[in-house]
XYZ file of C-alpha atoms in Angstrom:
619
model
C -0.012 -0.125 0.289
C 1.156 3.411 -0.957
C 1.471 5.910 1.385
C 1.489 9.730 0.779
C 4.675 12.437 2.369
C 1.887 13.717 4.088
C 0.192 11.455 5.970
C 3.345 9.646 7.143
C 5.682 12.433 7.480
C 5.293 14.452 10.281
C 7.491 16.894 9.251
C 5.116 18.071 6.252
C 2.649 19.729 7.462
C 0.567 23.307 6.687
C 2.086 24.603 9.734
C 3.559 23.660 13.126
C 2.455 21.608 16.133
C 1.943 24.750 18.644
C 3.564 23.863 21.930
C 3.510 26.011 25.147
C 2.984 25.722 28.447
C 0.692 28.724 29.394
C -1.846 29.006 27.051
C -4.021 27.775 23.761
C -6.368 28.518 21.629
C -7.459 27.129 18.529
C -10.865 28.459 16.746
C -12.379 28.368 13.402
C -11.626 32.450 12.967
C -8.313 33.862 14.036
C -9.708 37.002 15.765
C -11.711 34.873 17.999
C -8.254 32.390 18.422
C -6.424 36.191 19.978
C -9.106 37.525 21.572
C -9.465 34.381 23.524
C -5.937 34.668 23.822
C -5.638 37.708 24.599
C -7.855 36.632 28.116
C -5.544 34.164 29.053
C -2.546 36.816 29.337
C -5.081 39.009 31.082
C -5.440 36.621 33.989
C -8.441 34.883 32.803
C -8.844 30.991 32.874
C -10.120 29.136 30.465
C -13.392 29.780 30.752
C -13.054 33.250 30.501
C -11.957 32.752 27.335
C -14.192 30.836 26.283
C -16.717 33.324 26.586
C -14.488 36.608 24.752
C -14.079 34.218 21.585
C -17.636 32.712 21.382
C -18.975 36.582 21.663
C -16.236 37.372 18.922
C -17.584 34.209 16.301
C -20.951 36.358 16.425
C -18.861 39.516 14.710
C -17.106 38.019 12.964
C -18.478 34.202 11.756
C -21.894 35.759 11.862
C -22.822 33.503 8.540
C -22.179 31.009 10.646
C -23.658 31.605 14.658
C -25.541 34.597 16.465
C -26.177 34.760 20.249
C -29.383 33.227 19.593
C -28.409 29.830 18.493
C -27.188 26.557 20.285
C -23.745 25.912 21.199
C -22.983 22.481 23.461
C -20.461 22.779 25.533
C -17.900 20.283 26.904
C -15.390 21.544 29.573
C -12.964 19.621 31.901
C -12.247 21.563 34.956
C -8.273 20.771 36.235
C -8.785 17.789 38.089
C -12.875 17.689 37.786
C -15.356 15.199 36.048
C -16.130 16.393 32.348
C -19.537 18.254 32.280
C -21.805 19.098 28.954
C -23.035 22.872 29.113
C -25.955 22.748 26.838
C -27.042 25.456 25.020
C -29.747 23.668 22.975
C -33.385 25.136 23.643
C -35.943 23.354 23.492
C -39.356 23.407 20.925
C -41.334 26.193 22.319
C -44.585 25.471 23.873
C -46.847 25.592 21.203
C -44.322 23.929 18.268
C -46.212 20.689 18.281
C -46.970 18.297 15.176
C -49.959 18.905 14.792
C -49.017 22.687 14.649
C -47.155 22.550 11.067
C -48.590 20.433 9.973
C -52.533 22.134 10.845
C -50.453 25.265 8.721
C -50.440 22.456 5.597
C -46.534 21.862 6.498
C -44.357 17.859 5.624
C -41.228 19.095 6.823
C -40.885 21.862 9.772
C -39.187 24.868 7.574
C -35.331 25.582 6.768
C -35.440 29.106 7.813
C -38.055 31.275 9.567
C -39.428 31.923 12.714
C -41.868 28.852 12.866
C -37.729 27.027 12.814
C -36.634 28.994 15.945
C -35.657 27.389 19.221
C -35.691 28.896 22.380
C -32.404 30.651 21.739
C -29.792 28.692 24.012
C -26.260 29.703 23.070
C -26.188 32.952 25.355
C -27.327 31.748 28.531
C -25.006 28.775 28.570
C -22.374 31.174 28.138
C -23.311 32.993 30.656
C -23.653 29.668 33.301
C -20.315 28.606 32.135
C -19.048 32.258 32.832
C -20.302 31.746 36.340
C -19.926 28.405 37.592
C -16.061 28.149 35.838
C -14.901 31.971 34.889
C -12.867 34.236 37.259
C -13.625 38.049 35.076
C -16.385 39.887 35.045
C -18.879 40.434 32.157
C -17.899 43.622 30.395
C -13.800 41.579 30.803
C -15.273 38.964 27.971
C -17.841 40.746 26.208
C -15.074 44.217 25.269
C -13.569 42.203 22.004
C -16.873 40.970 20.657
C -18.528 45.224 21.332
C -15.711 46.298 19.825
C -15.258 44.956 17.016
C -19.012 44.951 16.104
C -18.762 48.611 16.895
C -15.859 50.346 15.261
C -15.924 47.145 12.696
C -13.155 43.804 11.115
C -12.095 43.265 8.241
C -14.781 40.406 7.210
C -13.617 37.272 5.413
C -14.937 36.431 1.767
C -17.672 34.219 3.149
C -19.871 36.580 4.542
C -20.104 38.845 1.782
C -20.519 36.058 -0.546
C -22.993 34.285 2.384
C -25.054 38.043 2.036
C -25.230 37.584 -1.570
C -27.003 34.573 -2.055
C -29.532 36.043 0.112
C -29.098 39.774 -0.725
C -32.700 40.283 -2.993
C -34.670 38.606 0.121
C -32.924 41.349 2.312
C -34.102 44.095 0.400
C -37.373 42.910 -0.485
C -38.131 40.545 2.749
C -36.184 41.212 5.962
C -35.390 44.958 5.424
C -33.766 44.974 8.462
C -30.780 42.223 7.869
C -29.950 44.786 5.194
C -29.718 47.962 7.352
C -26.581 45.303 8.713
C -25.234 43.333 6.058
C -26.182 45.679 2.705
C -24.423 48.801 4.113
C -25.345 51.085 1.449
C -26.751 48.641 -0.335
C -23.783 47.052 -0.731
C -23.267 42.994 0.576
C -19.349 43.381 2.649
C -16.147 42.790 0.639
C -12.706 41.724 2.722
C -11.086 45.790 2.464
C -14.332 46.906 3.509
C -14.184 47.345 7.483
C -17.989 45.581 8.785
C -19.726 46.829 11.435
C -22.998 45.876 13.707
C -23.847 48.708 15.936
C -27.214 46.983 16.276
C -25.553 44.285 18.847
C -23.168 46.919 20.112
C -25.583 48.610 21.155
C -27.121 45.497 22.466
C -23.880 43.928 24.460
C -23.432 48.053 25.828
C -27.202 48.048 27.586
C -27.094 44.638 29.219
C -23.814 45.788 30.341
C -25.439 49.341 31.443
C -28.366 47.336 33.060
C -26.010 44.444 34.966
C -23.358 47.821 36.380
C -25.302 48.225 39.423
C -26.721 44.156 40.235
C -23.942 43.210 42.586
C -20.657 41.185 43.207
C -19.203 39.448 39.829
C -22.188 36.796 39.764
C -24.965 38.631 40.252
C -24.383 40.821 37.061
C -24.476 37.359 35.315
C -27.496 36.589 36.916
C -29.287 39.614 36.202
C -27.355 39.507 32.838
C -29.261 36.450 31.790
C -32.806 37.698 33.671
C -32.206 40.794 31.085
C -31.915 37.886 27.938
C -34.724 36.312 29.342
C -37.334 38.366 30.199
C -35.415 42.216 30.621
C -35.464 44.109 26.394
C -33.775 41.389 24.916
C -36.590 38.846 25.553
C -39.561 42.050 24.862
C -37.286 42.089 21.149
C -37.074 38.584 20.354
C -41.009 37.695 20.765
C -41.643 40.208 19.123
C -39.636 39.150 16.156
C -41.409 35.652 16.297
C -44.171 36.732 15.618
C -43.749 39.010 12.895
C -45.089 36.985 9.414
C -41.904 35.986 8.053
C -41.322 34.268 4.418
C -39.270 31.193 4.920
C -38.696 28.060 2.454
C -41.951 27.362 2.480
C -42.386 30.328 0.033
C -45.631 31.547 2.867
C -44.660 34.343 5.098
C -45.340 31.989 9.020
C -45.568 33.460 12.205
C -43.029 31.425 14.925
C -44.451 30.173 17.556
C -41.682 31.749 20.339
C -43.432 32.680 23.184
C -42.838 35.196 26.299
C -43.257 32.385 28.819
C -40.993 30.564 26.175
C -37.993 32.550 27.492
C -38.741 32.619 30.999
C -39.133 29.007 31.556
C -35.690 27.766 29.867
C -31.798 27.703 31.388
C -28.693 25.803 29.812
C -27.641 23.301 32.110
C -24.983 20.092 32.916
C -25.351 16.971 32.529
C -22.916 13.811 32.407
C -21.334 13.134 29.249
C -21.002 9.975 26.715
C -18.194 8.485 27.263
C -16.460 5.210 24.936
C -13.241 3.961 26.509
C -11.311 2.546 23.596
C -7.564 1.647 23.440
C -7.070 3.769 26.546
C -8.900 6.328 25.491
C -12.050 7.469 26.951
C -14.039 9.896 24.692
C -17.244 12.368 26.036
C -19.357 13.246 24.045
C -22.915 15.242 24.975
C -25.989 12.439 24.872
C -28.117 11.293 22.407
C -30.256 14.855 21.931
C -26.649 15.753 19.730
C -25.079 13.300 17.077
C -21.964 12.748 19.276
C -22.708 9.120 20.222
C -21.764 8.802 16.498
C -18.485 8.591 17.210
C -18.329 6.402 20.115
C -20.294 4.266 18.571
C -17.954 4.039 15.621
C -15.344 3.847 17.813
C -17.005 0.346 19.199
C -18.022 -0.979 15.621
C -13.792 -0.940 14.488
C -11.994 -4.608 15.102
C -8.838 -5.119 17.261
C -6.813 -5.005 14.233
C -7.114 -2.382 11.978
C -5.853 -1.906 8.325
C -2.838 -0.096 6.938
C -4.125 4.088 7.855
C -4.962 5.303 4.254
C -5.256 1.880 2.599
C -9.071 1.565 0.396
C -9.069 -1.555 3.282
C -9.461 1.220 5.805
C -11.477 3.842 4.199
C -13.733 1.272 3.352
C -14.124 0.025 7.393
C -14.226 3.302 8.971
C -17.301 4.464 5.920
C -19.032 1.095 5.731
C -18.932 1.737 10.391
C -19.905 5.249 9.596
C -23.179 3.778 7.863
C -24.030 1.316 10.410
C -23.809 4.231 13.444
C -25.739 6.600 11.265
C -28.665 4.297 11.155
C -28.576 4.436 14.583
C -28.772 7.570 15.106
C -31.998 8.281 12.626
C -33.796 5.063 13.614
C -33.352 6.153 17.415
C -32.198 9.459 19.153
C -33.323 12.079 20.110
C -34.396 14.260 23.276
C -38.425 13.058 22.239
C -37.792 9.620 23.185
C -35.775 7.283 26.154
C -32.683 6.314 23.607
C -31.246 3.155 24.479
C -27.602 3.997 24.812
C -25.889 1.645 27.004
C -27.059 -1.213 24.482
C -26.091 0.921 21.340
C -22.208 1.276 22.515
C -22.125 -2.142 24.328
C -19.952 -5.016 22.680
C -21.787 -7.830 21.788
C -24.673 -5.403 19.510
C -21.166 -4.154 18.237
C -19.856 -7.103 17.534
C -23.366 -8.138 15.533
C -23.481 -4.752 13.912
C -19.546 -5.034 12.697
C -20.602 -8.284 10.630
C -23.094 -6.421 8.707
C -19.640 -4.886 7.014
C -19.597 -6.717 4.104
C -16.544 -6.260 1.337
C -18.264 -4.086 -0.784
C -20.544 -0.942 -0.255
C -24.120 -0.617 1.443
C -26.568 0.866 -0.298
C -28.794 0.266 2.183
C -29.993 2.530 5.299
C -29.700 -0.988 8.615
C -30.679 0.247 12.111
C -30.145 -2.478 14.336
C -32.585 -3.886 17.108
C -30.660 -2.725 20.602
C -32.587 -5.055 23.068
C -34.781 -6.737 20.972
C -36.874 -3.311 20.085
C -37.579 -2.533 16.269
C -35.906 0.770 14.943
C -38.943 3.846 14.042
C -37.624 5.691 10.803
C -39.375 8.221 9.403
C -41.610 7.982 6.456
C -39.334 10.460 4.392
C -36.529 8.106 5.417
C -37.200 6.278 2.400
C -37.278 8.815 -0.167
C -33.783 9.645 -1.881
C -32.793 12.567 -3.932
C -31.227 12.612 -7.368
C -27.737 12.998 -6.929
C -27.845 15.668 -8.746
C -30.534 17.755 -7.311
C -29.390 21.586 -6.634
C -28.378 20.521 -2.951
C -25.440 18.443 -3.152
C -22.453 18.717 -4.041
C -18.769 18.243 -3.651
C -19.811 19.180 -0.153
C -22.721 16.527 0.626
C -25.582 17.149 1.655
C -24.689 17.855 5.558
C -25.310 21.225 5.689
C -28.483 23.209 7.542
C -30.213 25.084 4.413
C -30.355 28.597 4.802
C -32.316 31.002 2.989
C -32.178 31.908 -0.854
C -33.567 34.617 -3.037
C -37.220 34.975 -3.422
C -36.311 33.582 -7.536
C -35.127 30.707 -6.665
C -36.915 28.033 -8.670
C -36.911 25.338 -5.834
C -38.881 26.509 -2.740
C -35.959 25.246 -0.212
C -33.079 24.139 -2.097
C -30.472 27.226 -1.859
C -28.201 29.022 -4.967
C -25.260 26.821 -4.111
C -22.272 28.019 -6.025
C -19.436 26.520 -6.592
C -17.226 26.285 -3.032
C -20.938 25.493 -0.939
C -20.528 29.314 0.443
C -24.822 29.484 0.408
C -24.490 27.319 3.420
C -24.782 28.073 7.483
C -22.768 26.146 8.722
C -20.886 26.183 12.082
C -17.857 27.376 14.508
C -15.886 25.517 16.371
C -13.266 26.924 19.996
C -10.664 24.982 22.187
C -9.343 26.565 24.974
C -6.696 24.887 27.639
C -4.839 26.762 30.354
C -1.783 26.851 32.434
C -3.898 25.191 35.518
C -5.236 21.855 33.485
C -8.621 23.594 32.203
C -10.518 22.441 28.795
C -13.435 23.438 26.959
C -14.659 22.851 23.197
C -16.897 24.177 22.093
C -19.437 23.879 18.735
C -21.375 27.929 18.556
C -24.021 26.999 15.828
C -27.057 28.623 14.222
C -28.790 32.102 14.958
C -26.625 32.673 11.611
C -27.419 36.087 8.614
C -29.367 33.445 6.896
C -31.843 31.790 8.804
C -34.406 34.386 10.382
C -34.146 38.584 9.476
C -31.874 40.269 11.412
C -33.826 41.771 15.501
C -33.855 45.557 14.724
C -33.268 46.596 18.093
C -30.323 43.534 18.600
C -28.192 43.096 15.377
C -28.664 39.257 15.723
C -31.450 37.015 14.292
C -33.355 33.922 15.723
C -31.799 30.533 14.425
C -33.461 27.534 12.714
C -32.957 24.261 15.184
C -36.584 23.221 14.593
C -35.650 22.054 10.793
C -33.871 18.926 12.227
C -37.499 17.171 13.441
C -39.304 15.495 12.111
C -43.368 16.398 11.786
C -44.131 12.812 12.443
C -45.294 11.505 15.710
C -43.837 8.508 17.707
C -40.198 9.166 16.508
C -37.312 9.472 18.480
C -36.838 13.116 17.114
C -40.944 14.546 16.176
C -40.972 17.820 17.108
C -42.072 18.312 20.638
C -42.734 20.716 22.448
C -40.433 21.660 25.822
C -37.527 18.963 24.069
C -34.846 19.622 21.832
C -34.616 19.238 18.465
C -31.473 16.640 17.994
C -28.438 18.163 16.984
C -25.602 17.678 14.314
C -23.026 20.129 17.201
C -20.687 17.525 19.013
C -17.443 18.840 20.535
C -15.009 16.193 21.857
C -12.823 16.144 24.902
C -10.228 12.729 25.116
C -8.841 11.307 28.259
C -5.925 9.085 29.032
C -6.089 7.528 31.942
C -8.314 9.772 33.710
C -6.770 13.121 32.757
C -8.302 15.697 30.184
C -5.664 15.642 27.604
C -7.196 16.898 24.559
C -9.920 19.007 22.937
C -11.796 18.695 19.741
C -14.207 18.900 16.909
C -15.172 20.780 13.432
C -18.028 22.831 11.737
C -19.326 20.751 9.300
C -22.881 19.402 10.138
C -23.307 15.760 9.250
C -19.655 14.906 8.795
C -18.490 16.193 12.038
C -18.110 12.894 13.957
C -17.065 11.429 10.725
C -14.150 13.769 10.528
C -13.051 13.461 14.363
C -13.404 10.043 13.749
C -10.857 10.610 10.471
C -8.555 12.860 12.912
C -8.348 11.337 16.109
C -7.354 7.842 14.627
C -4.920 9.663 12.484
C -3.804 11.189 15.695
C -3.933 7.972 18.129
C -1.883 5.994 15.131
C 0.890 8.569 13.893
C 4.338 9.481 15.036
C 4.393 11.863 18.240
C 6.094 15.530 17.217
C 8.038 17.451 19.359
C 7.701 14.299 21.986
C 3.573 15.279 22.023
C 0.484 14.592 19.994
C 0.831 15.968 15.625
C -1.801 18.021 16.095
C -1.588 19.901 13.017
C -0.446 16.424 11.419
C -3.577 14.232 11.752
C -5.784 17.868 10.887
C -4.269 17.895 8.035
C -4.759 14.162 6.930
C -6.858 13.900 3.557
C -9.688 13.784 5.133
C -13.563 12.033 3.349
C -17.311 11.601 4.393
C -20.596 9.964 3.500
C -24.057 10.560 2.573
C -25.754 7.778 2.777
C -28.584 8.530 5.424
C -30.784 10.742 5.586
C -29.098 14.658 5.881
C -30.493 16.811 9.570
C -31.630 19.428 7.731
C -34.017 20.381 5.187
C -34.901 19.214 2.981
C -33.524 15.778 4.643
C -31.545 14.683 1.002
C -29.585 11.329 0.728
C -26.658 9.785 -1.560
C -26.953 5.943 -0.969
C -23.518 5.260 -1.280
C -21.305 8.236 -2.171
C -17.997 9.114 -0.708
C -16.043 12.566 -0.963
C -12.633 11.888 -0.333
C -10.183 14.787 -1.592
C -7.694 14.628 -4.240
C -4.559 13.702 -2.041
C -5.982 11.064 -1.522
C -3.717 8.276 -3.368
C -5.085 7.562 -6.158
C -5.389 3.830 -5.777
C -7.055 3.688 -2.824
C -9.876 5.671 -4.875
C -9.609 3.214 -7.651
C -9.686 0.782 -5.632
C -12.329 1.875 -3.479
C -14.766 2.554 -6.988
C -14.254 -1.524 -7.529
C -15.952 -2.215 -4.304
C -19.345 -0.036 -4.775
C -18.119 2.901 -3.649
C -19.823 6.096 -5.827
C -16.699 8.300 -5.247
C -16.521 12.216 -5.319
C -13.109 12.946 -5.703
C -13.110 17.491 -4.219
C -10.485 19.971 -4.079
C -7.607 19.086 -2.541
C -8.640 20.903 1.073
C -11.987 20.442 1.020
C -12.784 18.158 3.790
C -13.103 18.686 7.681
C -12.791 22.350 9.997
C -10.711 20.527 12.437
C -9.208 22.519 15.567
C -7.693 21.254 18.968
C -5.717 21.165 21.911
C -4.228 18.992 23.761
C -2.162 19.023 26.637
C 0.175 16.348 28.757
C -0.689 15.392 32.226
C 3.296 13.886 32.444
C 5.078 17.725 31.776
C 2.266 20.209 31.483
C 2.962 21.511 27.705
C 0.303 22.143 25.712
C -0.666 21.864 22.242
C -2.437 23.900 19.834
C -3.698 22.912 15.441
C -5.821 24.333 13.570
C -7.551 23.541 10.199
C -5.992 25.785 7.809
C -8.691 24.457 4.907
C -11.353 27.903 4.449
C -8.113 30.450 5.006
C -9.212 31.279 8.226
C -8.868 28.547 11.498
C -6.007 29.655 13.954
C -4.646 28.774 16.818
C -2.399 30.718 18.873
C -0.272 29.699 22.186
C 2.695 30.062 24.221
């Protein structure tokens, strides 16, 4: 078997794996990474830094996340257990299957207020700051306020995304045009992009909470303003506006003041799996996180040579089985038999289904003898040439497009997939050994109109749910939509050593598995984990299962690989029946990672070169 130098030789990476002892940050935008690093320099800890970085991401990646989106956060406080902080809001009390089907819908629209869950991100960041941070609200918000008020140089994707929704903004979502079409033109690199409404909202929040008492009291006051003060009032007002969505109709949302007042972010225990001396920690099956764990559980004791056709075939086929189980079993609207889904016996049986050729069927298992339930829509297969499907796959959220789009709900996808909604990621480790991984998403500029008083829109996460009763992921008031957002923390001998994650919808737990295996199977660099080498290694994904986002397409047998993949491997995969698309050489994965060696205290970090904006910093 051949190996390209990129896979085998740890010297040739796009940039070094950073090493130091003071602090490390990796995120999907350099301004967020460096803002978080500035907080560490200012004496803050990993949690203070993560909050500051997250609020900067709202400003500099507004096409990828916002304060009214969601943020699953994994935290590993030094010397303590890993916790999940769930920043995924629930379906409002009025968001029932009956209400939506009564409007003539058979799917939750991919945009507009009907798709809005109770916003979750802001409260999760406030809880993290209150319980684990050390700095005040003003200390961590100043970076985001500065970039929103005085402007930041936008990356190309912001302007490209706005261009795709320009007509919609000009004709329907006019509050969005005020922020994102200043002077009638989309943001472009080399001109500062400002969001005065957002800066004003955060400054008003700080002013209203300044007299509340000590640090924690001020954070609690900010949470109250979000759920019942001027922010809540503006969000509810917006949700009640009839808004054109991808169904082609104007709909009002279901979010009420009571929904906002009743919800809070919560802590829970992670789902875990032990593999070869590692313990992988993920959010529970209200996310797709356990898919990573089940893919590990499906692996045989002896792995084929990394990069070989045998290796890719094994991982692709295992992923299809884990994703079929996700479709049949995961969701917040049912009890999920997770212990059985991750058990040795169950996965030994499932492993027998991996044959020598590519599978084209969705094959969920029957944990504990239960019969799997799939949505009727799961049995539809979209034509591979449908407009939503390109080399990037079907795994990203649907976002708004101009009203002239020929197919409702199908964004006009640029060759680089630029119109899709996507996600951010942020990892931090500090000198005390505190670690955090977060995957903020939703509430992005293409999801809903900007709330005029706030400078940011509502989210659209309810598009993940089914409008069919009795499924684990049926739309259910008070229950979380099953999300694709899935940060990771890995322990070695019970100590947190690695925090990582990636944007990418349904691809997230595929790319993370490939990264993790590349990391543990490759030689050390400078005595530590070769984070950058594992991030840079050629990656791939498949779409052989129903997409999590409207319009829920699937491409059975599909695999998309980077052009750097060995041509012999590609040829052999095709011989085995895989429908292989060769994408760009640097097109698969958006990984971020930080690590800490408990024996030496050495910290390290790496970031994704693909897309030209992820960056790791540290010292």
